[in-house]
Amino acid sequence: MSEQTLAIHGGKPVRESYLPYGTQWLDSSDTQEVINVLKGDYLTTGPTIEQFEQKIADYVGAQYAVAFSSGTAALHGACFAVGIQKNDQVITTPLTFAATSNTILYQGGDVLFADIDSNTYNISPKAIEALITDKTKAIITVDFTGQPVEYERIQEIAAKYAIPFISDSAHALGASYHQQKVGPLADMTMFSFHPVKHITTGEGGIITTDDPVYAQKLRDFRSHGITRDLKRLAVSDQPWYYEMQSLGFNYRMTDLQAALGLSQIKKIEKFLAKRRAIADKYNEAFRELDLISLPYQLPDTNSSWHLYVIRLQLNKLKANRTEIFQALQKENIGVNVHYIPVYYHPYYQQLGYQKGLCPHAETLYQAIITLPLFPKMRETDVEDVITAVKKVLYYYEVPS
Ligand SMILES: *Cc1c(COP(=O)(O)O)cnc(C)c1O
C-alpha cells in the first residue's frame, strides 16, 4: 500500500508512537525543589504556599492570590466568595469543561448558558446581557483555548448591572488583552495547574484578585471556614481559640505542590514561547488548506495557546468529524475534542437543559478537533501532526 493509504484503512501510520494532545514538562530542577520541601518541616500549609501565591500575583499583576488544591476548588471558592446560593442565577458558557458550571451547582445556584460568538468561540457579550435578570449573581467567563474574552465589554456589562465578574482562565496563564495580562481584568480570576495546563503542580489552582474581602473569604473557604485572625474573632478568651465562621472545605494546596509551582513558573516565558511557535507553525502550514478554519484571534489580544482547535468545513468533506477524528487517531496523532457542550451531559439533561439551547456552540461542536500542542513537542512531532492532518483531510476532500 502507498504512503498515502490511511492507517485506518491498513496503511502505515504517520507516526510510530502515539503523540498526546498535551502533557507536562518537568526536569531535574523541578523534582529537586519538591525533594527539598519533603526534607523540610512543612508538607502542607508552610511558607512555600505564600511564596508561590506571591509569585503568581506578581506575574499576572494582581494584589492577592489564594492557592487551592485544584482549579475546580478555586472556582468553587470564587462562587462562595461572591455569595452564590440557592435560586441565584449565574451566567456562563457551554463550551467549557464541566467543572466551570459544576462549581455554580455546588453552591446551589442555577446555571444559565449564554451562547458563544462563532468567530472567537468565547462567550458572546450580547448573549450574556440578554440573560441578565434581578436574580443574576455572577458572570463566569472562560478564556477558551487561551484567547481572552472580550474583557472590556464584559466589564461594562458587569458594572452596568453591578454583577461580579469571575474569569475561568484555566487556559490563559500568560495571555494578554490590550497589553494587559489576564488576571486583574475580572473581579476574580482562576488559573489551573493540572498537568496539561501552562504550568503544573500535579493538581492545583489559584484565584487572583485585587479585592481584600474576596481574598479573605477565599482563604477561610479553603480551610473549613476557620479563622485564627484575632481581629475577626467574636470571642478570644483562650490561647487555643479559633473560630469556624462559615462552611468551608479542606481545599488546601500542599507545600510540595507549591514548590513544584514555584519551580515551574520560572519557565513560563519559555513555555509560552514554545506554544506560540507551534501555533504559528500550524497557522502557516494550514493557511492554504480551505478544508478547515483556523483559530481566529481578536486584534490586540495575545493568546496563551493552551489548545489549537481546527474547525472542519464539513460541506467540503466526505466524512464527518467522528470519522476524521478516528482517522487521525489511527495515524497516532492524539487529537481531542474541546468541548462537549456542558448541558449535553446526562447530569445536566436530567436537570432539564434541552439540546438546542446554544445553537452556535452546538454547531461548532460538530466540527471541532483539537490538535496536539504542548511546549515539550519536538519539531518532528509538529511536522507529523501537519502531515497527518493533510493526509487525512485531502483523502476525504470532496472533489470540486
Ligand atoms: C482544567 C480546567 C478546569 C479545572 O481545573 P482543575 O485544576 O483540573 O480542577 C476548569 N475549567 C477549565 C476551562 C479547565 O480547562
Coordinates of C-alpha atoms and ligand atoms in Angstrom, one line a residue:
M1 CA 0.0 0.0 0.0
S2 CA 1.2 3.5 -0.7
E3 CA 2.4 6.0 1.9
Q4 CA -0.9 7.8 1.4
T5 CA -3.1 4.9 2.4
L6 CA -4.7 6.0 5.6
A7 CA -3.7 4.0 8.7
I8 CA -7.4 3.4 9.4
H9 CA -7.5 1.5 6.0
G10 CA -4.4 -0.5 6.9
G11 CA -1.8 1.9 5.7
K12 CA 1.4 2.9 7.6
P13 CA 0.6 5.5 10.3
V14 CA 2.4 8.9 10.1
R15 CA 4.0 8.2 13.5
E16 CA 5.2 5.0 15.1
S17 CA 4.4 6.2 18.6
Y18 CA 1.3 7.9 20.0
L19 CA 1.5 11.7 20.4
P20 CA -0.7 13.0 23.3
Y21 CA -2.6 16.3 22.9
G22 CA -0.9 17.8 26.0
T23 CA 1.4 16.9 28.8
Q24 CA 3.6 18.5 31.4
W25 CA 7.3 19.4 31.1
L26 CA 9.3 18.7 34.2
D27 CA 13.1 18.5 34.6
S28 CA 15.5 17.7 37.5
S29 CA 15.3 21.3 38.8
D30 CA 11.6 20.8 39.4
T31 CA 12.0 17.4 41.2
Q32 CA 14.8 18.9 43.3
E33 CA 12.6 21.7 44.6
V34 CA 9.9 19.1 45.7
I35 CA 12.6 16.9 47.4
N36 CA 13.8 20.0 49.3
V37 CA 10.3 20.5 50.7
L38 CA 10.0 16.8 51.6
K39 CA 13.1 17.1 53.7
G40 CA 11.9 20.2 55.5
D41 CA 9.4 20.8 58.3
Y42 CA 6.2 21.6 56.4
L43 CA 4.5 19.3 53.9
T44 CA 1.4 21.4 53.9
T45 CA 0.4 25.0 54.9
G46 CA 4.0 26.1 55.2
P47 CA 6.0 29.0 53.8
T48 CA 6.2 27.8 50.2
I49 CA 2.4 28.3 49.7
E50 CA 2.7 32.1 50.3
Q51 CA 5.8 32.3 48.1
F52 CA 4.0 30.7 45.3
E53 CA 0.9 32.8 45.8
Q54 CA 3.1 36.0 45.7
K55 CA 4.9 34.8 42.5
I56 CA 1.6 34.2 40.7
A57 CA 0.1 37.5 41.9
D58 CA 3.2 39.4 40.7
Y59 CA 3.3 37.6 37.4
V60 CA -0.3 38.5 36.5
G61 CA -0.2 41.9 38.2
A62 CA -2.8 41.2 40.9
Q63 CA -2.8 42.3 44.5
Y64 CA -3.7 38.9 46.0
A65 CA -3.5 35.2 45.1
V66 CA -5.0 32.3 47.0
A67 CA -3.9 28.8 46.1
F68 CA -6.2 25.8 46.2
S69 CA -6.0 22.0 45.8
S70 CA -7.3 22.3 42.2
G71 CA -8.6 24.8 39.7
T72 CA -12.1 23.5 40.4
A73 CA -11.8 24.0 44.1
A74 CA -10.5 27.5 43.4
L75 CA -13.5 28.3 41.2
H76 CA -15.8 26.9 43.9
G77 CA -14.1 29.3 46.3
A78 CA -14.9 32.2 44.0
C79 CA -18.5 31.2 43.8
F80 CA -18.6 31.1 47.6
A81 CA -16.9 34.5 47.9
V82 CA -19.4 36.3 45.7
G83 CA -22.2 34.7 47.8
I84 CA -23.9 32.4 45.3
Q85 CA -26.7 30.5 46.9
K86 CA -29.9 28.7 46.2
N87 CA -32.0 30.4 43.4
D88 CA -29.2 32.7 42.3
Q89 CA -28.6 32.7 38.6
V90 CA -25.1 32.6 37.2
I91 CA -24.3 33.1 33.5
T92 CA -21.6 31.0 31.8
T93 CA -20.5 29.4 28.6
P94 CA -21.5 25.9 27.4
L95 CA -18.2 25.5 25.6
T96 CA -16.1 24.6 28.6
F97 CA -15.1 21.8 30.9
A98 CA -17.9 20.7 33.2
A99 CA -16.1 22.0 36.2
T100 CA -16.9 25.6 35.4
S101 CA -20.7 25.3 35.7
N102 CA -20.4 22.5 38.3
T103 CA -19.0 25.0 40.8
I104 CA -22.2 27.1 40.4
L105 CA -24.3 23.9 41.2
Y106 CA -22.1 23.2 44.3
Q107 CA -23.3 26.5 45.8
G108 CA -27.0 25.7 44.9
G109 CA -27.1 28.3 42.0
D110 CA -28.9 27.9 38.7
V111 CA -26.7 27.8 35.6
L112 CA -27.7 30.0 32.6
F113 CA -25.7 29.1 29.5
A114 CA -25.1 32.0 27.2
D115 CA -24.2 31.1 23.6
I116 CA -20.7 31.7 22.1
D117 CA -19.5 34.0 19.4
S118 CA -18.9 31.9 16.3
N119 CA -15.7 33.6 15.4
T120 CA -13.8 33.6 18.7
Y121 CA -15.7 30.6 20.3
N122 CA -15.8 32.6 23.5
I123 CA -19.0 33.6 25.3
S124 CA -20.9 36.3 23.5
P125 CA -21.2 39.6 25.5
K126 CA -24.6 40.2 23.8
A127 CA -25.8 36.7 24.8
I128 CA -24.7 37.5 28.4
E129 CA -26.6 40.7 28.6
A130 CA -29.8 39.1 27.2
L131 CA -29.8 36.6 30.1
I132 CA -29.5 39.1 33.0
T133 CA -32.3 39.3 35.5
D134 CA -32.6 40.6 39.0
K135 CA -31.6 37.1 40.1
T136 CA -28.2 37.2 38.3
K137 CA -25.5 36.8 40.9
A138 CA -22.4 36.4 38.8
I139 CA -20.9 36.0 35.3
I140 CA -18.3 33.3 34.8
T141 CA -16.5 33.5 31.5
V142 CA -13.8 31.2 30.1
D143 CA -10.8 32.3 28.0
F144 CA -11.3 29.3 25.7
T145 CA -8.1 27.9 24.3
G146 CA -6.2 30.8 25.9
Q147 CA -7.8 33.5 23.9
P148 CA -9.0 36.3 26.3
V149 CA -12.7 37.0 26.3
E150 CA -13.9 40.5 25.3
Y151 CA -13.0 41.8 28.8
E152 CA -13.9 45.4 28.2
R153 CA -17.4 44.7 27.1
I154 CA -18.0 42.2 29.8
Q155 CA -16.6 44.6 32.4
E156 CA -19.1 47.2 31.2
I157 CA -22.0 44.7 31.5
A158 CA -20.8 43.7 35.0
A159 CA -20.6 47.3 36.1
K160 CA -23.9 48.3 34.5
Y161 CA -25.8 45.7 36.4
A162 CA -23.5 45.6 39.5
I163 CA -22.8 41.8 39.0
P164 CA -19.5 40.2 40.0
F165 CA -17.3 39.0 37.1
I166 CA -15.4 35.8 37.6
S167 CA -13.0 34.5 34.9
D168 CA -12.2 30.9 34.5
S169 CA -8.7 31.4 33.0
A170 CA -7.6 27.8 33.3
H171 CA -6.4 28.1 29.7
A172 CA -5.0 31.6 29.9
L173 CA -2.0 31.9 32.2
G174 CA 0.2 34.5 30.4
A175 CA -2.4 35.5 27.8
S176 CA -2.9 39.2 27.4
Y177 CA -5.7 41.5 26.4
H178 CA -5.0 45.1 25.2
Q179 CA -1.4 44.8 26.6
Q180 CA -2.6 43.7 30.0
K181 CA -2.1 40.2 31.4
V182 CA -5.2 38.1 32.1
G183 CA -5.8 38.1 35.9
P184 CA -6.7 41.6 37.1
L185 CA -9.2 42.0 34.3
A186 CA -12.1 40.3 36.2
D187 CA -13.0 40.6 39.9
M188 CA -11.6 37.1 40.5
T189 CA -9.6 35.0 38.0
M190 CA -8.9 31.3 38.3
F191 CA -5.8 29.5 36.9
S192 CA -5.4 25.7 36.9
F193 CA -2.2 23.8 37.4
H194 CA -3.3 20.5 36.1
P195 CA -0.5 18.8 34.0
V196 CA -1.9 19.7 30.6
K197 CA -2.1 23.4 31.6
H198 CA 0.7 26.0 31.2
I199 CA 2.5 25.2 34.4
T200 CA 1.7 22.3 36.8
T201 CA 1.6 21.4 40.4
G202 CA 0.1 17.9 39.8
E203 CA -3.3 19.1 40.9
G204 CA -3.7 22.7 41.9
G205 CA -5.3 26.0 41.1
I206 CA -5.4 29.6 42.3
I207 CA -7.6 32.7 42.4
T208 CA -6.1 36.1 41.8
T209 CA -8.0 39.2 42.9
D210 CA -7.4 42.9 43.8
D211 CA -10.2 42.7 46.4
P212 CA -9.0 42.1 50.1
V213 CA -12.5 40.9 51.1
Y214 CA -12.6 38.3 48.4
A215 CA -9.1 37.2 49.3
Q216 CA -10.0 36.7 52.9
K217 CA -13.2 34.8 52.1
L218 CA -11.2 32.5 49.8
R219 CA -8.6 31.8 52.5
D220 CA -11.3 30.9 55.0
F221 CA -13.2 28.8 52.5
R222 CA -10.2 26.6 51.6
S223 CA -9.7 25.7 55.2
H224 CA -13.1 24.7 56.7
G225 CA -14.3 28.3 57.1
I226 CA -11.9 28.6 60.0
T227 CA -10.1 31.8 61.0
R228 CA -7.4 32.4 63.7
D229 CA -7.2 36.1 63.0
L230 CA -7.6 37.8 66.4
K231 CA -9.2 40.9 64.9
R232 CA -12.0 38.8 63.4
L233 CA -12.8 36.5 66.3
A234 CA -16.1 37.1 68.2
V235 CA -14.5 35.7 71.3
S236 CA -10.8 35.4 72.0
D237 CA -10.6 34.5 75.7
Q238 CA -8.5 31.3 75.3
P239 CA -5.0 30.9 73.9
W240 CA -6.0 28.0 71.6
Y241 CA -9.1 29.7 70.3
Y242 CA -10.1 29.8 66.7
E243 CA -13.5 30.1 65.1
M244 CA -15.3 28.4 62.2
Q245 CA -17.4 31.3 60.8
S246 CA -18.6 29.9 57.5
L247 CA -18.9 26.4 56.0
G248 CA -15.7 25.8 54.1
F249 CA -13.8 22.8 52.8
N250 CA -10.4 21.3 53.0
Y251 CA -9.2 22.7 49.7
R252 CA -5.6 23.4 50.7
M253 CA -2.7 23.1 48.3
T254 CA 0.3 21.3 49.9
D255 CA 3.8 22.8 50.1
L256 CA 5.0 20.0 47.8
Q257 CA 2.7 21.3 45.1
A258 CA 3.6 24.9 45.8
A259 CA 7.4 24.0 45.5
L260 CA 6.7 22.5 42.1
G261 CA 4.7 25.5 41.0
L262 CA 7.4 27.9 42.1
S263 CA 9.9 26.0 40.0
Q264 CA 7.5 25.8 37.0
I265 CA 6.6 29.5 37.0
K266 CA 10.3 30.3 36.4
K267 CA 9.8 28.7 33.0
I268 CA 6.6 30.3 32.0
E269 CA 8.1 32.5 29.3
K270 CA 9.8 29.6 27.7
F271 CA 6.7 27.5 27.8
L272 CA 4.6 30.3 26.3
A273 CA 7.1 31.0 23.5
K274 CA 7.1 27.3 22.6
R275 CA 3.3 27.2 22.5
R276 CA 3.2 30.3 20.3
A277 CA 5.8 29.0 18.0
I278 CA 3.9 25.8 17.5
A279 CA 0.6 27.7 16.8
D280 CA 2.5 29.8 14.3
K281 CA 3.7 26.7 12.5
Y282 CA 0.2 25.3 12.3
N283 CA -1.2 28.6 11.1
E284 CA 1.5 28.7 8.4
A285 CA 1.1 25.1 7.3
F286 CA -2.7 25.2 7.2
R287 CA -3.2 28.7 5.7
E288 CA -3.9 27.3 2.2
L289 CA -5.9 24.4 3.4
D290 CA -9.5 25.5 2.8
L291 CA -11.0 22.3 4.3
I292 CA -10.7 23.8 7.8
S293 CA -11.0 27.2 9.6
L294 CA -8.1 28.2 11.8
P295 CA -8.4 29.7 15.2
Y296 CA -9.4 33.4 14.9
Q297 CA -7.7 35.9 17.2
L298 CA -9.2 39.1 18.2
P299 CA -7.0 42.1 17.4
D300 CA -4.8 43.3 20.3
T301 CA -5.0 40.0 22.2
N302 CA -2.2 37.5 22.7
S303 CA -3.4 34.0 23.3
S304 CA -1.5 31.7 25.6
W305 CA -2.4 28.8 23.2
H306 CA -3.5 26.2 25.6
L307 CA -5.3 24.5 22.7
Y308 CA -5.2 24.6 19.0
V309 CA -8.7 23.9 17.7
I310 CA -9.4 23.4 14.0
R311 CA -12.9 23.7 12.6
L312 CA -13.7 21.3 9.8
Q313 CA -15.5 22.7 6.7
L314 CA -17.9 19.7 6.7
N315 CA -19.5 20.8 3.4
K316 CA -16.2 20.2 1.6
L317 CA -15.5 16.8 3.2
K318 CA -16.9 13.4 2.5
A319 CA -16.5 12.3 6.1
N320 CA -17.9 13.6 9.4
R321 CA -15.9 14.8 12.4
T322 CA -16.1 11.3 14.0
E323 CA -14.5 9.6 11.0
I324 CA -11.8 12.2 10.7
F325 CA -11.1 12.1 14.4
Q326 CA -10.7 8.3 14.2
A327 CA -8.5 8.5 11.1
L328 CA -6.2 11.0 12.9
Q329 CA -6.0 8.8 16.0
K330 CA -5.0 5.8 13.8
E331 CA -2.2 7.9 12.4
N332 CA -1.1 8.1 16.1
I333 CA -2.0 11.7 16.5
G334 CA -3.6 12.3 19.9
V335 CA -6.4 14.6 18.7
N336 CA -9.1 15.5 21.2
V337 CA -12.4 17.5 21.3
H338 CA -12.8 20.5 23.5
Y339 CA -15.6 20.6 24.5
I340 CA -18.8 18.6 24.5
P341 CA -21.4 21.4 25.3
V342 CA -21.8 21.1 29.1
Y343 CA -25.5 20.7 29.0
Y344 CA -25.3 17.6 26.7
H345 CA -24.0 15.6 29.7
P346 CA -26.7 13.3 31.3
Y347 CA -26.5 15.1 34.6
Y348 CA -27.4 18.4 33.0
Q349 CA -30.0 16.8 30.8
Q350 CA -31.6 15.4 33.9
L351 CA -31.7 18.9 35.4
G352 CA -33.9 19.9 32.4
Y353 CA -31.5 21.5 29.9
Q354 CA -32.6 20.9 26.4
K355 CA -30.5 20.5 23.3
G356 CA -30.8 23.5 21.0
L357 CA -30.2 25.9 23.8
C358 CA -27.0 27.4 22.4
P359 CA -27.0 26.8 18.6
H360 CA -23.7 28.4 17.8
A361 CA -21.9 26.2 20.4
E362 CA -23.7 23.1 19.2
T363 CA -22.9 23.7 15.5
L364 CA -19.3 24.4 16.4
Y365 CA -19.1 21.2 18.5
Q366 CA -20.0 19.1 15.4
A367 CA -16.9 20.3 13.5
I368 CA -14.0 20.8 16.0
I369 CA -10.9 18.9 16.6
T370 CA -8.1 19.8 19.0
L371 CA -4.5 19.2 17.7
P372 CA -1.6 18.3 20.0
L373 CA 0.1 21.4 21.4
F374 CA 2.4 21.4 24.4
P375 CA 5.8 23.0 25.0
K376 CA 7.8 19.8 25.0
M377 CA 6.7 18.9 21.5
R378 CA 9.7 18.4 19.1
E379 CA 9.9 19.9 15.7
T380 CA 9.3 16.5 14.2
D381 CA 6.2 16.0 16.3
V382 CA 4.7 19.2 14.9
E383 CA 5.6 18.1 11.4
D384 CA 3.9 14.7 12.0
V385 CA 0.7 16.5 13.0
I386 CA 0.8 18.7 9.9
T387 CA 1.5 15.7 7.7
A388 CA -1.3 13.6 9.2
V389 CA -3.9 16.4 9.1
K390 CA -3.2 17.0 5.4
K391 CA -3.1 13.3 4.6
V392 CA -6.5 12.6 6.2
L393 CA -8.2 15.8 5.0
Y394 CA -7.1 15.5 1.4
Y395 CA -8.2 11.9 1.4
Y396 CA -11.7 13.0 2.4
E397 CA -11.9 16.1 0.3
V398 CA -15.0 16.4 -1.9
P399 CA -13.7 16.8 -5.5
S400 CA -14.6 20.2 -6.8
Ligands
LIG1 C1 -8.7 22.5 33.6 C2 -9.9 23.3 33.7 C3 -10.7 23.5 34.9 C4 -10.5 22.7 36.1 O1 -9.2 22.8 36.6 P1 -8.7 21.6 37.5 O2 -7.4 22.2 38.1 O3 -8.5 20.4 36.7 O4 -9.6 21.4 38.6 C5 -11.8 24.3 34.8 N1 -12.1 25.0 33.7 C6 -11.4 24.8 32.6 C7 -11.9 25.6 31.4 C8 -10.4 24.0 32.5 O5 -9.7 23.8 31.3

